[in-house]
Amino acid sequence: MTCIMGIDPGVTGAIAFYFPDAPGRIAVDDVPVAGGEISAPHLASMVRRYSPTLAVIEKVNAMPGQGVVSMFNFGRSYGDVRGVIGALNIPLHFVSPQKWKKHFGLTSDKDQSRMLAIRMFPTVSEHFKLKKHDGRAEAALIALYGAEAIHNRSAA
């Protein structure tokens, strides 16, 4: 069964596993963290459990005004996620926030992403109900984008 993994990277990020052959079936959770850092072994365990056929990660860059320590920590987290996916030999695609959000007609307002995820995945809407769940919503939508714009294109 096809499984598309979507990742909103970072320590406060999230991961989603979407099954396009079973519309509406999705598993979503926060990225596992231990000691303030991404737990690569726990992340690898999560990924192995769902055996994704494709991973889509939001391609992010440094933002003006972010401190050096903050950017270093984010970069390390981003690298941890990429390393786990690479070590598990999962095909990886990068998508800019602008590209996947345009695909769904969204702006940079994270609450819009949360509301769309609630509509698109009503059976797991409790995972998106709080404002702090925007990372989960974005991971779910990145996975859905992967299914619609990358997987469907390569399957055609």
mmCIF file of C-alpha atoms in Angstrom:
data_model
loop_
_atom_site.group_PDB
_atom_site.id
_atom_site.type_symbol
_atom_site.label_atom_id
_atom_site.label_comp_id
_atom_site.label_asym_id
_atom_site.label_seq_id
_atom_site.Cartn_x
_atom_site.Cartn_y
_atom_site.Cartn_z
ATOM 1 C CA MET A 1 0.000 0.000 0.000
ATOM 2 C CA THR A 2 1.285 3.445 -0.907
ATOM 3 C CA CYS A 3 2.210 5.677 2.019
ATOM 4 C CA ILE A 4 3.350 9.275 1.626
ATOM 5 C CA MET A 5 5.201 10.860 4.516
ATOM 6 C CA GLY A 6 4.949 14.618 5.038
ATOM 7 C CA ILE A 7 7.301 16.447 7.364
ATOM 8 C CA ASP A 8 7.100 19.881 8.904
ATOM 9 C CA PRO A 9 10.714 19.946 10.136
ATOM 10 C CA GLY A 10 12.143 21.168 13.410
ATOM 11 C CA VAL A 11 11.910 20.255 17.088
ATOM 12 C CA THR A 12 8.373 21.671 17.209
ATOM 13 C CA GLY A 13 7.530 20.088 13.854
ATOM 14 C CA ALA A 14 5.389 17.121 12.991
ATOM 15 C CA ILE A 15 5.232 14.069 10.773
ATOM 16 C CA ALA A 16 2.297 12.605 8.867
ATOM 17 C CA PHE A 17 1.755 9.348 7.008
ATOM 18 C CA TYR A 18 -0.957 9.545 4.340
ATOM 19 C CA PHE A 19 -2.381 6.557 2.486
ATOM 20 C CA PRO A 20 -3.814 7.797 -0.831
ATOM 21 C CA ASP A 21 -5.274 4.371 -1.652
ATOM 22 C CA ALA A 22 -7.483 4.719 1.441
ATOM 23 C CA PRO A 23 -8.686 8.353 1.232
ATOM 24 C CA GLY A 24 -8.862 10.009 4.612
ATOM 25 C CA ARG A 25 -6.492 7.492 6.227
ATOM 26 C CA ILE A 26 -3.677 9.404 7.845
ATOM 27 C CA ALA A 27 -1.529 9.108 10.940
ATOM 28 C CA VAL A 28 -0.065 12.298 12.348
ATOM 29 C CA ASP A 29 2.098 13.095 15.341
ATOM 30 C CA ASP A 30 4.643 15.541 16.655
ATOM 31 C CA VAL A 31 8.261 14.840 15.809
ATOM 32 C CA PRO A 32 9.681 12.755 18.697
ATOM 33 C CA VAL A 33 11.901 14.832 20.960
ATOM 34 C CA ALA A 34 14.205 13.851 23.805
ATOM 35 C CA GLY A 35 16.325 16.317 25.734
ATOM 36 C CA GLY A 36 15.245 19.204 23.525
ATOM 37 C CA GLU A 37 16.456 17.516 20.331
ATOM 38 C CA ILE A 38 14.850 15.270 17.743
ATOM 39 C CA SER A 39 15.166 11.657 18.812
ATOM 40 C CA ALA A 40 16.502 10.013 15.652
ATOM 41 C CA PRO A 41 15.978 6.442 16.957
ATOM 42 C CA HIS A 42 12.325 7.164 17.827
ATOM 43 C CA LEU A 43 11.787 8.947 14.526
ATOM 44 C CA ALA A 44 13.291 5.988 12.652
ATOM 45 C CA SER A 45 10.996 3.634 14.558
ATOM 46 C CA MET A 46 7.940 5.707 13.596
ATOM 47 C CA VAL A 47 8.989 5.789 9.963
ATOM 48 C CA ARG A 48 9.659 2.040 9.840
ATOM 49 C CA ARG A 49 6.207 1.353 11.340
ATOM 50 C CA TYR A 50 4.462 2.981 8.356
ATOM 51 C CA SER A 51 6.983 2.061 5.603
ATOM 52 C CA PRO A 52 6.460 5.158 3.464
ATOM 53 C CA THR A 53 7.143 4.881 -0.245
ATOM 54 C CA LEU A 54 7.895 8.594 -0.546
ATOM 55 C CA ALA A 55 8.893 11.366 1.851
ATOM 56 C CA VAL A 56 8.149 15.040 1.286
ATOM 57 C CA ILE A 57 9.838 17.571 3.528
ATOM 58 C CA GLU A 58 9.229 21.277 3.648
ATOM 59 C CA LYS A 59 12.289 23.025 2.240
ATOM 60 C CA VAL A 60 13.134 25.775 4.659
ATOM 61 C CA ASN A 61 15.801 28.440 4.872
ATOM 62 C CA ALA A 62 17.168 30.781 7.506
ATOM 63 C CA MET A 63 14.826 33.621 8.313
ATOM 64 C CA PRO A 64 15.933 37.196 9.008
ATOM 65 C CA GLY A 65 16.030 38.025 12.694
ATOM 66 C CA GLN A 66 16.564 34.467 13.918
ATOM 67 C CA GLY A 67 19.441 34.061 16.329
ATOM 68 C CA VAL A 68 22.530 31.998 15.619
ATOM 69 C CA VAL A 69 21.724 29.392 18.285
ATOM 70 C CA SER A 70 18.139 29.090 17.070
ATOM 71 C CA MET A 71 19.256 28.565 13.474
ATOM 72 C CA PHE A 72 21.937 26.065 14.505
ATOM 73 C CA ASN A 73 19.391 24.025 16.460
ATOM 74 C CA PHE A 74 16.900 24.126 13.612
ATOM 75 C CA GLY A 75 19.571 23.090 11.120
ATOM 76 C CA ARG A 76 20.586 20.166 13.314
ATOM 77 C CA SER A 77 16.951 19.040 13.554
ATOM 78 C CA TYR A 78 16.502 19.381 9.797
ATOM 79 C CA GLY A 79 19.638 17.304 9.268
ATOM 80 C CA ASP A 80 18.448 14.649 11.727
ATOM 81 C CA VAL A 81 15.215 14.219 9.772
ATOM 82 C CA ARG A 82 17.034 14.062 6.431
ATOM 83 C CA GLY A 83 19.529 11.574 7.872
ATOM 84 C CA VAL A 84 16.833 9.209 9.129
ATOM 85 C CA ILE A 85 15.021 9.284 5.798
ATOM 86 C CA GLY A 86 18.251 8.745 3.883
ATOM 87 C CA ALA A 87 19.389 5.908 6.149
ATOM 88 C CA LEU A 88 16.050 4.159 5.574
ATOM 89 C CA ASN A 89 16.493 4.607 1.806
ATOM 90 C CA ILE A 90 13.184 6.409 1.282
ATOM 91 C CA PRO A 91 12.924 8.611 -1.829
ATOM 92 C CA LEU A 92 12.911 12.213 -0.623
ATOM 93 C CA HIS A 93 11.428 15.301 -2.256
ATOM 94 C CA PHE A 94 11.642 18.871 -1.045
ATOM 95 C CA VAL A 95 8.885 21.418 -1.457
ATOM 96 C CA SER A 96 8.932 25.082 -0.550
ATOM 97 C CA PRO A 97 6.173 26.361 1.721
ATOM 98 C CA GLN A 98 5.084 28.697 -1.072
ATOM 99 C CA LYS A 99 4.659 25.843 -3.551
ATOM 100 C CA TRP A 100 2.611 23.443 -1.430
ATOM 101 C CA LYS A 101 0.511 26.260 0.054
ATOM 102 C CA LYS A 102 -0.233 27.631 -3.420
ATOM 103 C CA HIS A 103 -1.366 24.116 -4.425
ATOM 104 C CA PHE A 104 -4.090 24.365 -1.753
ATOM 105 C CA GLY A 105 -4.809 28.095 -2.158
ATOM 106 C CA LEU A 106 -3.377 28.937 1.267
ATOM 107 C CA THR A 107 -1.497 31.984 2.516
ATOM 108 C CA SER A 108 1.259 31.953 5.126
ATOM 109 C CA ASP A 109 -1.421 32.024 7.872
ATOM 110 C CA LYS A 110 -0.821 28.784 9.767
ATOM 111 C CA ASP A 111 -4.387 28.785 11.068
ATOM 112 C CA GLN A 112 -5.616 28.428 7.470
ATOM 113 C CA SER A 113 -3.542 25.239 7.206
ATOM 114 C CA ARG A 114 -5.051 23.936 10.426
ATOM 115 C CA MET A 115 -8.620 24.618 9.253
ATOM 116 C CA LEU A 116 -7.978 22.941 5.876
ATOM 117 C CA ALA A 117 -6.501 19.874 7.580
ATOM 118 C CA ILE A 118 -9.620 19.617 9.751
ATOM 119 C CA ARG A 119 -11.788 19.673 6.600
ATOM 120 C CA MET A 120 -9.583 17.272 4.616
ATOM 121 C CA PHE A 121 -9.098 14.764 7.444
ATOM 122 C CA PRO A 122 -12.256 14.878 9.578
ATOM 123 C CA THR A 123 -11.659 11.439 11.119
ATOM 124 C CA VAL A 124 -8.505 12.730 12.852
ATOM 125 C CA SER A 125 -9.562 16.357 13.267
ATOM 126 C CA GLU A 126 -8.810 16.209 17.013
ATOM 127 C CA HIS A 127 -5.111 16.177 16.067
ATOM 128 C CA PHE A 128 -5.514 19.687 14.612
ATOM 129 C CA LYS A 129 -7.944 21.314 17.038
ATOM 130 C CA LEU A 130 -5.504 23.529 18.974
ATOM 131 C CA LYS A 131 -3.591 26.497 17.580
ATOM 132 C CA LYS A 132 -0.318 24.790 18.575
ATOM 133 C CA HIS A 133 -1.205 21.890 16.235
ATOM 134 C CA ASP A 134 -0.358 23.918 13.140
ATOM 135 C CA GLY A 135 2.772 21.788 12.564
ATOM 136 C CA ARG A 136 0.674 18.624 12.513
ATOM 137 C CA ALA A 137 -1.734 20.228 10.052
ATOM 138 C CA GLU A 138 1.099 21.342 7.808
ATOM 139 C CA ALA A 139 2.737 17.892 7.880
ATOM 140 C CA ALA A 140 -0.600 16.339 6.868
ATOM 141 C CA LEU A 141 -1.049 18.803 4.029
ATOM 142 C CA ILE A 142 2.544 18.311 2.859
ATOM 143 C CA ALA A 143 1.843 14.557 2.692
ATOM 144 C CA LEU A 144 -1.375 15.215 0.762
ATOM 145 C CA TYR A 145 0.547 17.538 -1.574
ATOM 146 C CA GLY A 146 3.079 14.737 -2.082
ATOM 147 C CA ALA A 147 0.299 12.339 -3.051
ATOM 148 C CA GLU A 148 -1.386 14.778 -5.435
ATOM 149 C CA ALA A 149 1.545 16.595 -7.021
ATOM 150 C CA ILE A 150 4.454 14.139 -6.842
ATOM 151 C CA HIS A 151 3.154 10.577 -6.507
ATOM 152 C CA ASN A 152 0.294 10.984 -9.002
ATOM 153 C CA ARG A 153 2.636 12.663 -11.486
ATOM 154 C CA SER A 154 5.215 9.851 -11.287
ATOM 155 C CA ALA A 155 2.521 7.147 -11.412
ATOM 156 C CA ALA A 156 1.046 8.590 -14.631
#
